Amino acid sequence: MLKLAGARLLDEGDLRAVRAVLDADPVASCMVSSRVEVAGTDPWRLGGELWGFGRDGMCFSGANLVPLAGGPAAVRAFADRALRRRRACSSLVGPAEQVLGLWQELEPEWGSAREVRADQPLMALAGAPTVRPDALVRPVRPDELDRYLPAAIAMFIEEVGIDPRAEDGGVGYRARVAELVAAGRAFARFEDGEVVFKAEIGAMSARVGQIQGVWVRPERRGQGLGAAGTAAVADRLVRGLGRVASLYVNGYNAPARAAYASIGFTQVGQFSTVLF
């Protein structure tokens, strides 16, 4: 894709090579593939830049910094390019080898992270779930946004450790959740008008859909709602939309890992996340 002197910005002339890198690991690359399939490599439409190094090193730089492929030389080249500008990303996320290698290069200049989640199994399901899907889990309707949003906020605070309303009063987060609802990619089980389970399809490429934001109301945990609800969303992806269902989970979250394994998800890779 480029000379070995350093990482460079990829353009439309690199699109075939970009797609080859993404296709080599469609589950791990789902977040970026979903953008490239719609926007190509144009930074304005893509919402970020694609950087390349050597024959197959590639990194996405946007709201998140996502190193997808490449050895130590590629990681150093991506770090050099990232360090030329002020940090704008909220996290590093992606394959563990690339993320942790990149963070080792960046930390001396960027300073300590808020949290490093080194162990995040990447899991996938290509067939029917082995847990009966919850028939009451369904797409959230646009007119239900105000009832769905508190659960989405609670999930975000619990999972990420910060309130998504902190910077702008929640305007931006509400807009992102509304987009998922409008696209039919937010799912919930409502009881007495309140959300007791929720999950979303955060990124969806032509081959893979990535489940995110799985949450069960605290007082209803341990009752199987998480497994049955996630099975419903996975079933929608696999049998309804013809995609592989994927997700990644914190290694320390034993209950969630057990629930996903019971559904039929198997580990296909290892992710890491560095949160700022």
PDB file of N, CA and C in Angstrom, residues 61 83 119-120 123 139-140 167 187 274:
ATOM      1  N   SER A  61      -8.217   6.189  12.150  1.00  0.00           N
ATOM      2  CA  SER A  61      -8.086   7.268  13.120  1.00  0.00           C
ATOM      3  C   SER A  61      -9.291   8.186  13.025  1.00  0.00           C
ATOM      4  N   LEU A  83       1.247  10.902  16.977  1.00  0.00           N
ATOM      5  CA  LEU A  83       1.909  11.859  17.847  1.00  0.00           C
ATOM      6  C   LEU A  83       2.177  13.203  17.181  1.00  0.00           C
ATOM      7  N   ASP A 119      -7.739  -7.554  28.315  1.00  0.00           N
ATOM      8  CA  ASP A 119      -8.286  -8.886  28.046  1.00  0.00           C
ATOM      9  C   ASP A 119      -9.762  -8.792  27.688  1.00  0.00           C
ATOM     10  N   GLN A 120     -10.049  -8.777  26.391  1.00  0.00           N
ATOM     11  CA  GLN A 120     -11.426  -8.708  25.909  1.00  0.00           C
ATOM     12  C   GLN A 120     -11.631  -9.741  24.799  1.00  0.00           C
ATOM     13  N   MET A 123     -15.834 -12.544  20.246  1.00  0.00           N
ATOM     14  CA  MET A 123     -16.637 -13.748  20.082  1.00  0.00           C
ATOM     15  C   MET A 123     -17.546 -13.622  18.865  1.00  0.00           C
ATOM     16  N   PRO A 139     -37.292  -4.572  18.164  1.00  0.00           N
ATOM     17  CA  PRO A 139     -36.725  -3.253  17.867  1.00  0.00           C
ATOM     18  C   PRO A 139     -37.484  -2.149  18.599  1.00  0.00           C
ATOM     19  N   VAL A 140     -36.743  -1.186  19.086  1.00  0.00           N
ATOM     20  CA  VAL A 140     -37.338  -0.035  19.772  1.00  0.00           C
ATOM     21  C   VAL A 140     -37.932   0.907  18.729  1.00  0.00           C
ATOM     22  N   GLU A 167     -20.654  16.302  28.911  1.00  0.00           N
ATOM     23  CA  GLU A 167     -20.084  17.415  28.156  1.00  0.00           C
ATOM     24  C   GLU A 167     -21.135  18.357  27.586  1.00  0.00           C
ATOM     25  N   PHE A 187     -32.609  -2.696  20.447  1.00  0.00           N
ATOM     26  CA  PHE A 187     -33.562  -3.732  20.831  1.00  0.00           C
ATOM     27  C   PHE A 187     -33.798  -3.689  22.335  1.00  0.00           C
ATOM     28  N   VAL A 274      -8.181   0.836  25.339  1.00  0.00           N
ATOM     29  CA  VAL A 274      -7.571   1.833  26.200  1.00  0.00           C
ATOM     30  C   VAL A 274      -8.516   3.026  26.231  1.00  0.00           C
TER      31      VAL A 274
END
